[in-house]
Amino acid sequence: MADNIAGDAKVRRHALPDRLFHWVQAVCMFVLLGTSLLPVLGVQFAWVAPHWIAGLVLTAAVLLHIVRATIWQGLGTIWIGWRDIRDVREVAAALFDSSKAEPKPGKYTFAQKGFHNFIAVVLLVAIVTGVVLMFGVDTPFWETDPYVVSEANRGLLFVLHGFTALLSVTLIMLHIYFAIRPEKLFYTRSMILGWITRTEYQTHHDSSRWSDTE
Amino acid sequence: MELFRVDTDAWGRELINGVSWDLLPLFFLAGVVFIVIHMVYMALRSRRR
């Protein structure tokens, strides 16, 4: 983290509801992957109930996040636009020509937006398939109904659901790797405490693309 | 390596039962490979600058 942050002004990056969503999602993902993949690795336990409970909590959290992001925050912050594509071209150019400066992003870099949008699709597929598959499980809300989907379609749902689990393993590994990289630790701090310092803001972000007063 | 888990129904027909868990080490490895390549790239980049 930055060496001298005590006297530096703070710029809010993540509001409390967004941080809560992130960490609830993180816990749910670990429970979901643990309850689905540990039995595959030979650790046998009653995994079905904690799996669907974590799935329901994640579904509720994602729905709240979608409503909040769409109505109160706007999707423009996370949408990948032409400016982001241009950023990638300029970063690539700076890679081969050290005289060229890398462009500063708005609130999120192209990579952060891309990761967010990719995992959003993965999670939505996992949630939709998971909710349909839940009808094959006894819960306090309903009893097993094996006829909600045909056997062939259930197989397809299990393929998609399992594929999202496998993809999540890779995505979580990359997410944690970038979260603990020294030059990215200030982003991790902002996901815990909500803020980055003004120096970090000025060093890493373009104020014309991300206003610190928002 | 199988891509899918396959089962047979009451009539002996083959049914896809899900994605093969044999793929799990592959996805884990993909993560490791990406991380190693990125670490090497960052190390080379910091040496160049």
Short mmCIF file of C-alpha atoms in Angstrom, two decimals, chain B residues 3 5 8-9 12-15 17 21-23 27 29 32-34 37 40-41 47-49:
data_model
loop_
_atom_site.label_atom_id
_atom_site.label_comp_id
_atom_site.label_asym_id
_atom_site.label_seq_id
_atom_site.Cartn_x
_atom_site.Cartn_y
_atom_site.Cartn_z
CA LEU B 3 -15.50 -33.63 -21.72
CA ARG B 5 -20.05 -37.24 -17.58
CA THR B 8 -27.51 -44.41 -19.21
CA ASP B 9 -31.25 -44.08 -18.68
CA GLY B 12 -30.12 -48.00 -21.95
CA ARG B 13 -29.74 -44.74 -23.88
CA GLU B 14 -26.71 -42.59 -23.15
CA LEU B 15 -27.47 -39.28 -21.44
CA ASN B 17 -25.02 -35.99 -16.98
CA TRP B 21 -14.69 -33.27 -13.42
CA ASP B 22 -11.49 -34.51 -15.11
CA LEU B 23 -11.32 -30.96 -16.51
CA PHE B 27 -8.82 -25.04 -15.36
CA LEU B 29 -3.52 -25.18 -14.56
CA VAL B 32 -1.41 -21.05 -12.82
CA VAL B 33 -0.05 -20.59 -16.38
CA PHE B 34 -1.68 -17.15 -16.72
CA ILE B 37 3.24 -15.58 -17.58
CA VAL B 40 7.37 -12.94 -15.82
CA TYR B 41 5.97 -10.17 -18.03
CA ARG B 47 13.56 -4.27 -15.53
CA ARG B 48 13.15 -2.47 -18.86
CA ARG B 49 11.87 0.77 -17.28
#
